[in-house]
Short mmCIF file of C-alpha atoms and ligand atoms in Angstrom, two decimals:
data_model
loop_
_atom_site.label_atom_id
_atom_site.label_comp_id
_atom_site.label_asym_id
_atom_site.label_seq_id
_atom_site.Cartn_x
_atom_site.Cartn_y
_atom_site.Cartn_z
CA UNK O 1 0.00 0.00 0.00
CA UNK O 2 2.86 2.52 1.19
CA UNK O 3 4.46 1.69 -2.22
CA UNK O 4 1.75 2.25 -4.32
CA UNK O 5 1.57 5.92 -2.69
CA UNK O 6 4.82 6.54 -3.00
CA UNK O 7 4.92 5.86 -6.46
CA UNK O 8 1.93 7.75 -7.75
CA UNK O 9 3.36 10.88 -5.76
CA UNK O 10 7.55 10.53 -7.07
CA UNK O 11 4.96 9.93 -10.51
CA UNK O 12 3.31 12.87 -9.78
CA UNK O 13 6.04 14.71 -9.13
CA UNK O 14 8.44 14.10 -11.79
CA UNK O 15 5.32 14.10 -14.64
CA UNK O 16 2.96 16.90 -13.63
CA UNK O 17 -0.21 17.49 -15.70
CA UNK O 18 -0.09 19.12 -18.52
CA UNK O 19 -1.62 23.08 -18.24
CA UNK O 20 -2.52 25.07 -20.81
CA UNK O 21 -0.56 28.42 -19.61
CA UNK O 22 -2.75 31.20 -20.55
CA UNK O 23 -1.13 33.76 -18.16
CA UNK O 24 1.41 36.18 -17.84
CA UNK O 25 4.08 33.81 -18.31
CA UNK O 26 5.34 31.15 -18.61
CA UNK O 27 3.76 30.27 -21.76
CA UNK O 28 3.57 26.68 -23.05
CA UNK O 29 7.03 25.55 -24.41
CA UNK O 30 7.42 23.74 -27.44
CA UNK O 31 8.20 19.78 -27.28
CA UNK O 32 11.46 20.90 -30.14
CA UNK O 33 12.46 23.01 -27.00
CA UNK O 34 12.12 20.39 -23.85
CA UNK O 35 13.67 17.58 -26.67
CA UNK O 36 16.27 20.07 -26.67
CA UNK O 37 17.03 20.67 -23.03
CA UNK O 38 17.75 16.89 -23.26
CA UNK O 39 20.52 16.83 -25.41
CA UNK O 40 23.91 15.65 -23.94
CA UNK O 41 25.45 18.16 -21.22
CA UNK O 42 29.06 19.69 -22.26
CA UNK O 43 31.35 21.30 -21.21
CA UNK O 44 30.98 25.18 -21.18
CA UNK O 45 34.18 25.87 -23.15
CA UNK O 46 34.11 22.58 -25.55
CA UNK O 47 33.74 23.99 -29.01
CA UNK O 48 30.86 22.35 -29.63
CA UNK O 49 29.20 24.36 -26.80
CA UNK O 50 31.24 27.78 -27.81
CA UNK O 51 29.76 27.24 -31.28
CA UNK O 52 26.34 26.62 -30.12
CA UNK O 53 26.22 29.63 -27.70
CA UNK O 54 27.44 31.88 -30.73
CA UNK O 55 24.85 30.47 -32.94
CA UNK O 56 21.93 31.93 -29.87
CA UNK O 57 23.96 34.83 -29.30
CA UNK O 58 23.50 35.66 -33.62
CA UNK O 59 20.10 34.20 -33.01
CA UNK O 60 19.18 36.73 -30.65
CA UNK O 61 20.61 39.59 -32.44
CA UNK O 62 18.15 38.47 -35.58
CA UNK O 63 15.29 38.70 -33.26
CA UNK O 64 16.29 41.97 -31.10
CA UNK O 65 16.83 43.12 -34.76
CA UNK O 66 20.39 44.69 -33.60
CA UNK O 67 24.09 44.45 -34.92
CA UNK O 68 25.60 44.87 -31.62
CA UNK O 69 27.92 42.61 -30.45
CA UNK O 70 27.87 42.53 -27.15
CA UNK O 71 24.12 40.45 -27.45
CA UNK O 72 23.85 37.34 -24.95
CA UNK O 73 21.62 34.95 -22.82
CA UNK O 74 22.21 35.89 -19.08
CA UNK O 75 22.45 33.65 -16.83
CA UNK O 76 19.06 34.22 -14.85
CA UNK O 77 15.61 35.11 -15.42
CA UNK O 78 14.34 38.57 -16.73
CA UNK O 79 14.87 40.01 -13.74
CA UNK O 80 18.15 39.05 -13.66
CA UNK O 81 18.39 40.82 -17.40
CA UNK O 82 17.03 43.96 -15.10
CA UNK O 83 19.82 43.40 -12.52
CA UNK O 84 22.61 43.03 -15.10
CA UNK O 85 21.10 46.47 -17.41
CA UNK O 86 21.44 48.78 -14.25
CA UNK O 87 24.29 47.68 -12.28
CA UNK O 88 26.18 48.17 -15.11
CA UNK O 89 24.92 51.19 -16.76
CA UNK O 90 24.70 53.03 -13.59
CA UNK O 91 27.11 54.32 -10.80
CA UNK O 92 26.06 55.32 -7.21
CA UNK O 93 24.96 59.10 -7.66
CA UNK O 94 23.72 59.09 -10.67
CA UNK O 95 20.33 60.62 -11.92
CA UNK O 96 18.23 58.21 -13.68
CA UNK O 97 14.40 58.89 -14.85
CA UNK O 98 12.31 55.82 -14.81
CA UNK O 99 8.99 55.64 -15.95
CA UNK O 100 6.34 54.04 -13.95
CA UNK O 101 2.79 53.09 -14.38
CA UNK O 102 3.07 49.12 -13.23
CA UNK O 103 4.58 46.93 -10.85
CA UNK O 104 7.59 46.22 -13.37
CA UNK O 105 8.83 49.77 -13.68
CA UNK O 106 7.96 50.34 -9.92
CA UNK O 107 10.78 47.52 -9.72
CA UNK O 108 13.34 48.93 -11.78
CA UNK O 109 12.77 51.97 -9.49
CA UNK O 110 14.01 49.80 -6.76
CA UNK O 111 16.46 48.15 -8.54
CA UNK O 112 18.25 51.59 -9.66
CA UNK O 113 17.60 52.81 -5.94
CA UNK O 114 19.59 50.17 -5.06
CA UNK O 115 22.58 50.82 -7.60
CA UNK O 116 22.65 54.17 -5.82
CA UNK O 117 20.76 56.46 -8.38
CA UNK O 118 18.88 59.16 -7.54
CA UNK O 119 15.74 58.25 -9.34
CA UNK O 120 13.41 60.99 -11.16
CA UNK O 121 10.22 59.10 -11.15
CA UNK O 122 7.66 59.75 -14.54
CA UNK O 123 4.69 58.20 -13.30
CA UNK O 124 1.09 57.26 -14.97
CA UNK O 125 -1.50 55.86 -14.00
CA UNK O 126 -1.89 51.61 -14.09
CA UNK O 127 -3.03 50.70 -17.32
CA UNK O 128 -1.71 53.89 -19.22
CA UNK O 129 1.01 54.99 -21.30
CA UNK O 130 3.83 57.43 -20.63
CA UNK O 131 3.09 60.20 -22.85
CA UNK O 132 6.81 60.95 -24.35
CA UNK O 133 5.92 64.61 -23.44
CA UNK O 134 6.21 64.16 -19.92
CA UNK O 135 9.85 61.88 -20.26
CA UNK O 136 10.91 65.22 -22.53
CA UNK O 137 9.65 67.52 -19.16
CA UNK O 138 11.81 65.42 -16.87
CA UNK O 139 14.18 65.73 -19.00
CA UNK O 140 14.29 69.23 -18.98
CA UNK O 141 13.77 69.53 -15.87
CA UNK O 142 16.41 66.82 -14.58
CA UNK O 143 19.49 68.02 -16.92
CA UNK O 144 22.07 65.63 -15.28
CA UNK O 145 20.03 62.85 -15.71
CA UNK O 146 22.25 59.77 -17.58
CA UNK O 147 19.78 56.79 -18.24
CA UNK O 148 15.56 56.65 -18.99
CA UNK O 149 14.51 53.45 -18.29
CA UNK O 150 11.16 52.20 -19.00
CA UNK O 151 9.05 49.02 -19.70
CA UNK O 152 7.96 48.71 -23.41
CA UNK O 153 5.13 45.57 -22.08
CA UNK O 154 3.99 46.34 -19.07
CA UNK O 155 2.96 42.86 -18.45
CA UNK O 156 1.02 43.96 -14.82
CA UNK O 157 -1.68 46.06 -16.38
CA UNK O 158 -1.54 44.97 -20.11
CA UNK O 159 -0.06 48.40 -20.99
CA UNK O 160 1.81 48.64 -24.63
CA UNK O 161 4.41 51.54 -24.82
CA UNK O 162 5.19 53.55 -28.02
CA UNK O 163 9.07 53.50 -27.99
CA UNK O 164 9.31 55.32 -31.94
CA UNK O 165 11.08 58.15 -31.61
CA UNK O 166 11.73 58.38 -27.59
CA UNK O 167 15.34 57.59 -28.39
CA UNK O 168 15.91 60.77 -29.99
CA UNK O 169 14.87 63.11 -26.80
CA UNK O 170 16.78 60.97 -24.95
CA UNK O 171 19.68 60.92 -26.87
CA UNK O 172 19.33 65.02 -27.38
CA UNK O 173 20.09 65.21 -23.41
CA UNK O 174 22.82 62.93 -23.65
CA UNK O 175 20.87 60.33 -21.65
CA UNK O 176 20.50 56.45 -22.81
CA UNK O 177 17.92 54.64 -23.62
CA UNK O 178 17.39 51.39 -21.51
CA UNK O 179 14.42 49.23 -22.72
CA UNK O 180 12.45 45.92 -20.59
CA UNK O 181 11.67 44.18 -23.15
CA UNK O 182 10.14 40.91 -21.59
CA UNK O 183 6.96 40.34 -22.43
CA UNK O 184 7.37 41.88 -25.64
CA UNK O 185 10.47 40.42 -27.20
CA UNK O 186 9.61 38.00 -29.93
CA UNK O 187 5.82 39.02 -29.51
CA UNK O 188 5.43 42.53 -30.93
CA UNK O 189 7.38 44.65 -32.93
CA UNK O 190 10.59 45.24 -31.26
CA UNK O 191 13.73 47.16 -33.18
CA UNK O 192 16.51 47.72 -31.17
CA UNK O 193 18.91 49.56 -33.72
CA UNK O 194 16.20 51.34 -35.89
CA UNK O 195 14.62 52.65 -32.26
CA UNK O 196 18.18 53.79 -31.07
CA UNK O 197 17.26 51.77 -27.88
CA UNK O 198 21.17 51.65 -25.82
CA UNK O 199 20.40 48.46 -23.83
CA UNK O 200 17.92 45.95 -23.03
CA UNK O 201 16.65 42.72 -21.38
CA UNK O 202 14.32 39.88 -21.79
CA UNK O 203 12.98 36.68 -20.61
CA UNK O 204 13.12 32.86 -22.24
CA UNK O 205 9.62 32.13 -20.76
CA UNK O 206 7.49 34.54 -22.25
CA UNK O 207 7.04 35.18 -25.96
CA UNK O 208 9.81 33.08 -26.89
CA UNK O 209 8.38 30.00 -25.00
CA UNK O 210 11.25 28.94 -23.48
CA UNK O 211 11.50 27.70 -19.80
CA UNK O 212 12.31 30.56 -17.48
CA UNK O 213 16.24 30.65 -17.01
CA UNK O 214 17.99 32.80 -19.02
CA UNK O 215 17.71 36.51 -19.81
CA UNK O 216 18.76 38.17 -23.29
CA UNK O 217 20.48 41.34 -23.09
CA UNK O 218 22.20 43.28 -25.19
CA UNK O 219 24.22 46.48 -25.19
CA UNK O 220 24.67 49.07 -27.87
CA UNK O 221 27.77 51.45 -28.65
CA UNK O 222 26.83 54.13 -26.33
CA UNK O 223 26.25 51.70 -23.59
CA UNK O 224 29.68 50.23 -24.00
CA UNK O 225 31.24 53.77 -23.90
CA UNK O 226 29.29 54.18 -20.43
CA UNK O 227 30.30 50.94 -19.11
CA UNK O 228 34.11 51.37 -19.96
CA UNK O 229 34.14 55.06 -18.80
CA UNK O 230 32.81 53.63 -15.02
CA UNK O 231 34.79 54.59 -12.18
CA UNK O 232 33.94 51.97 -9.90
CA UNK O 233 33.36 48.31 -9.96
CA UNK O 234 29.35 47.48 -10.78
CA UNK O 235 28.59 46.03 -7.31
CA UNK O 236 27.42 42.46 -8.49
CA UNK O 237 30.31 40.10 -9.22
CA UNK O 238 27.92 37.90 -11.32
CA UNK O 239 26.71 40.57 -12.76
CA UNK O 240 29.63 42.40 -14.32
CA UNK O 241 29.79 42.71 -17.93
CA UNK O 242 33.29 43.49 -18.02
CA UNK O 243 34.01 40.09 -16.91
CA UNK O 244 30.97 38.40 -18.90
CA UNK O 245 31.63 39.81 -22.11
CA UNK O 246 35.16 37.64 -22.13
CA UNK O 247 33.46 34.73 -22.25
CA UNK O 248 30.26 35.26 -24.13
CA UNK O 249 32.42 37.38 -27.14
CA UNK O 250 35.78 36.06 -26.29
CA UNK O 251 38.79 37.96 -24.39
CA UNK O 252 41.87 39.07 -26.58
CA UNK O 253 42.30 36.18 -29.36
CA UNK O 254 39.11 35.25 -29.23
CA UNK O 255 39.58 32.57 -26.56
CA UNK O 256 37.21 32.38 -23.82
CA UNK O 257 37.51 33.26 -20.12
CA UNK O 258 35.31 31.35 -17.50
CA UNK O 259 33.64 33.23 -15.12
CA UNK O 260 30.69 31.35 -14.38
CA UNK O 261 29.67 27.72 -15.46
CA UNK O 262 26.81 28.92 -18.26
CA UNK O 263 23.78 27.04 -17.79
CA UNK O 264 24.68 24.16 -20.71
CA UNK O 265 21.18 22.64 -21.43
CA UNK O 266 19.21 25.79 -20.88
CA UNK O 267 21.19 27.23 -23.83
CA UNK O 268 20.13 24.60 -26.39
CA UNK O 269 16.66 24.82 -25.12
CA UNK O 270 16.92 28.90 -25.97
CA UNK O 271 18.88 28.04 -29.58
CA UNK O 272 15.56 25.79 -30.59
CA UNK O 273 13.34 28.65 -29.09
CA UNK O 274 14.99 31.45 -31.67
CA UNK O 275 14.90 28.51 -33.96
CA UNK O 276 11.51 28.06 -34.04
CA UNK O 277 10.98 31.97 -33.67
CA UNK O 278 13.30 32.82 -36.86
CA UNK O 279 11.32 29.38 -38.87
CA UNK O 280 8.01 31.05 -38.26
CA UNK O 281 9.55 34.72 -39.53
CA UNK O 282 9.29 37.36 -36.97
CA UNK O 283 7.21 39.60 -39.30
CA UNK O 284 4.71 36.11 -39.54
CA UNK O 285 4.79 35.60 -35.51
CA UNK O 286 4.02 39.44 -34.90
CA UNK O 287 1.28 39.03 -36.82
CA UNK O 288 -0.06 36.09 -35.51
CA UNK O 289 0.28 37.46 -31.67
CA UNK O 290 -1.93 40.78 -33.09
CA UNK O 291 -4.73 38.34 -34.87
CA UNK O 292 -5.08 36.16 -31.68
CA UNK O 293 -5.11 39.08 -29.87
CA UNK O 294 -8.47 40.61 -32.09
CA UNK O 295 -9.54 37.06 -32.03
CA UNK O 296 -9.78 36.95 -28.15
CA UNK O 297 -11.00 40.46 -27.60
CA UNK O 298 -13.92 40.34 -30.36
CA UNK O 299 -14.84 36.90 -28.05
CA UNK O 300 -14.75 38.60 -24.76
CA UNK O 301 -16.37 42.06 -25.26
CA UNK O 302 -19.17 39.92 -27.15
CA UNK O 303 -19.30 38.47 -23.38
CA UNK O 304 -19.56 42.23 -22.24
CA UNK O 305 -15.72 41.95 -20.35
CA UNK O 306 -13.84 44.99 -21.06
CA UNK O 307 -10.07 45.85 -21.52
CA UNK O 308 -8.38 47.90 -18.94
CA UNK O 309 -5.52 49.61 -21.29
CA UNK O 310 -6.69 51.53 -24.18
CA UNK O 311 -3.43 50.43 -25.65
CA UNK O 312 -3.26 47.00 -25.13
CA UNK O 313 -0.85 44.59 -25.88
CA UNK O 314 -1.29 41.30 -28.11
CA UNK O 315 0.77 39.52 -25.95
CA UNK O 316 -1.67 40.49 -22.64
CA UNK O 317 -4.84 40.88 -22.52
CA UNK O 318 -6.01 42.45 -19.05
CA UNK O 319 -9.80 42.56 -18.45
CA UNK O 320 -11.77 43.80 -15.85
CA UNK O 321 -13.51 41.16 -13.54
CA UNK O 322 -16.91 41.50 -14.19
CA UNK O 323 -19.14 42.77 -11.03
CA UNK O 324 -20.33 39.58 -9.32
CA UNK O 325 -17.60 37.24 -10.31
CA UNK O 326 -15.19 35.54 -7.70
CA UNK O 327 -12.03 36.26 -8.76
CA UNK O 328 -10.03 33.11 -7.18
CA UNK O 329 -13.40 30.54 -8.03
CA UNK O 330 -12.97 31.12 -11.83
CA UNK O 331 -9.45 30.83 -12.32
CA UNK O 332 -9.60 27.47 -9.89
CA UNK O 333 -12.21 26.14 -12.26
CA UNK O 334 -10.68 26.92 -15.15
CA UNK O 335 -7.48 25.27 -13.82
CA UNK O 336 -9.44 22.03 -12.30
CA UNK O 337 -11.76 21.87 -15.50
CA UNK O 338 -9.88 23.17 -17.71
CA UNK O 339 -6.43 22.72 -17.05
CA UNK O 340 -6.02 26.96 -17.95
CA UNK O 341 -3.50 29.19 -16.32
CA UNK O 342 -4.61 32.49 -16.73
CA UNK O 343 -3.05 35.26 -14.27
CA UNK O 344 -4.69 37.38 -11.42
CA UNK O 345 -4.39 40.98 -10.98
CA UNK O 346 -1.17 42.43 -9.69
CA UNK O 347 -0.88 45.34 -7.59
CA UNK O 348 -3.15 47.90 -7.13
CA UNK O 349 -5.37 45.44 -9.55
CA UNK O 350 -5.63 42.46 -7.32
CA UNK O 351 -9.01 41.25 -7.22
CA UNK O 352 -10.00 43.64 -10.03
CA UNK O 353 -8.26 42.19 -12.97
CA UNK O 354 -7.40 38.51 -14.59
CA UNK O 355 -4.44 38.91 -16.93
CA UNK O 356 -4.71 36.40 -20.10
CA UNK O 357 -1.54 35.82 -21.82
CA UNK O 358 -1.51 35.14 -25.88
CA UNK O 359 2.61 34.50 -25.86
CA UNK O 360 4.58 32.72 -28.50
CA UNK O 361 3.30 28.81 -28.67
CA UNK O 362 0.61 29.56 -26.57
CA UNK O 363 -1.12 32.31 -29.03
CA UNK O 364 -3.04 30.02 -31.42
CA UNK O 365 -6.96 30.05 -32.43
CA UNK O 366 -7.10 26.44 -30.41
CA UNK O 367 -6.26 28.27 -26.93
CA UNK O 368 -8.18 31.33 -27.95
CA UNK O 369 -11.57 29.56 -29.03
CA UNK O 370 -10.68 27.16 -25.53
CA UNK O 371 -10.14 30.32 -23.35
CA UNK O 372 -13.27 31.67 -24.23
CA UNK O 373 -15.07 28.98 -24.19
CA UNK O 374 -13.62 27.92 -20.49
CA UNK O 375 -14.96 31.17 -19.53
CA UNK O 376 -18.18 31.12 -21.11
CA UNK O 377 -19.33 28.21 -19.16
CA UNK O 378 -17.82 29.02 -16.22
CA UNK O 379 -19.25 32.95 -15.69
CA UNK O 380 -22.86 31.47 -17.46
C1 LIG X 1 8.06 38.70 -16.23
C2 LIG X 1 8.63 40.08 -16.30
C3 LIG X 1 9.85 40.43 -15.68
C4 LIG X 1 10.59 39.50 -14.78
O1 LIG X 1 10.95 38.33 -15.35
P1 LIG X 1 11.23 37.03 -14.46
O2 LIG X 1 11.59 36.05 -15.51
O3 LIG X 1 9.97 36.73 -13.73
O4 LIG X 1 12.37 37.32 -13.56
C5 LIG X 1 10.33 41.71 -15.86
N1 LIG X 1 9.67 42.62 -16.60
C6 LIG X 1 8.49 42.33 -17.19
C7 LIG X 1 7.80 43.37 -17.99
C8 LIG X 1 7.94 41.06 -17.06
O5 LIG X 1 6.77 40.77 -17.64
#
């Protein structure tokens, strides 16, 4: 009897159910990708590993649509990306603007705070934009300020940030551009070079559909000239492009310096994910994320649910909890029944908002149609 238990729960634990993940991330992963994650562990410098990591690192640069260089996976989730972007770019004393109007650029608040900038706050309201007007006030009105950071998916409220053309009032005050791109990289149009963004970060787990576990980042020319003009060491070891970039682009000769054991099978998971991203065509699978997006939102304001943001992603779709509803007792059904993940309200919109995610293999017309359907017969 004790045997039998023990084996359906080791069983249980090592297989869990299948969900359909329908939230804010992660979104479901490819069986290409876990096949991948499978493949024989190396060695981190054993050429057939180097190779493979430059192959991702060209990869990404293809998808983050940039030239530069110094483009790699690190080692980490997307925060981590947000960790690595402002402990390098920033030194304790400097004035940064950050733009806030969700929980993620709240965060990089606290995570510049914490590299000792003085942080200029732009705020909006949850579920709004930044107007660029108002980052061109604080400009004005902060003239030392080196570095505007801000969220381009604002993956708490659903929010979708115009980026065109911010670059160039930031640039004009000699400030760079620094870009969270996690929820939107591989998702929505995204173009690092042609958008003069200086540096930014993503995630594996979210429109990439990737396990969580790595972070692409990459770093433009004028980010590079801010790094190497530092006068003290960025305070995270682990963190410290100086000592990353020898082993991700090579040190002198091109050989390659350890510094930390990469994450081996994580990287061929993420090669297969920007794989599968480059097969589709990113012009294809930006397209796709903005039809399933009209798909789902024709479906629920025909149920009389309503969108929060009045510029809403594709790869989010936050709706207001219609009056009468219980909030937790839906999204359990629709997990039990269903086997749906679909997010909760973050923030200041706990209890008032269930975030649906549409991201990368999880943004099809079958998980649509099955979303809506879920929710159909569960609100009657
Ligand atoms: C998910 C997310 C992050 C954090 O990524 P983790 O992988 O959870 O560390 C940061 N920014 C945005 C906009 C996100 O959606």
């Amino acid at each position: 009897m004790s045997q039998d238990r023990s084996d359906s729960s080791s069983k249980s634990l090592s297989f869990p159910e299948e969900r359909i993940l329908l939230g804010p991330g992660p979104s479901p992963v490819p069986q290409r990708v876990l096949r991948a994650l499978g493949a024989p562990t190396l060695g981190h410098l054993d050429p057939q590993y180097v190779a493979i990591m430059d192959e991702t690192c060209a990869m990404l640069r293809e998808v983050f649509q940039t030239r530069n260089p110094l483009t790699f996976p690190v080692s980490g989730t997307g925060m981590a990306g947000m960790e690595c972007v402002a402990v390098n770019l920033v030194e304790p004393g400097d004035e940064v603007i950050v733009c806030v109007n969700g929980v993620f650029g709240g965060r990089m608040k606290d995570v510049m705070e914490r590299c000792g900038a003085i942080v200029h706050a732009v705020e909006a309201p949850w579920g709004e934009i930044i107007p660029h007007e108002a980052i061109d006030a604080a400009l004005e009105q902060f003239p030392k300020t080196k570095l505007v950071g801000i969220v381009h998916a604002e993956t708490s409220t659903g929010a979708h940030q115009p980026l065109v053309g911010l670059a160039d009032l930031v640039h004009a005050k000699g400030a760079l551009l620094l870009v969270d791109a996690v929820t939107s990289l591989g998702g929505h149009e995204l173009k690092v070079d042609e958008w003069g963004i200086d540096a930014i970060y993503s995630g594996t787990q979210k429109c990439l559909s990737c396990p969580p576990g790595l972070a692409p980042v990459s770093f433009g020319e004028r980010a590079l000239a801010r790094m190497d003009a530092r006068k003290t060491k960025p305070q995270s070891w682990y963190l410290d492009v100086s000592m990353l970039r020898k082993y991700y682009v090579g040190g002198g000769g091109g050989g390659r310096v350890y510094h930390h054991t990469a994450p081996i099978n994580m990287t061929y998971a993420l090669r297969e994910a920007l794989a599968i991203v480059l097969e589709e065509g990113l012009p294809q699978r930006i397209a796709r994320h903005e039809r399933m997006h009209q798909r789902l939102r024709r479906g629920l304001e025909a149920m009389g649910l309503s969108y929060i943001p009045k510029h809403s992603l594709h790869t989010l779709n936050c709706i207001s909890i219609p009056a009468g509803a219980d909030d937790a007792g839906v999204r359990r059904r629709l997990l039990e029944e269903y086997g749906i993940e679909i997010g909760a309200g973050l923030g200041v919109m706990a209890g008032k908002a269930w975030r649906i995610g549409l991201m990368g293999h999880g943004s099809t017309v079958r998980n649509v149609d099955l979303v809506l359907t879920a929710l159909r017969e569960i609100l009657g």
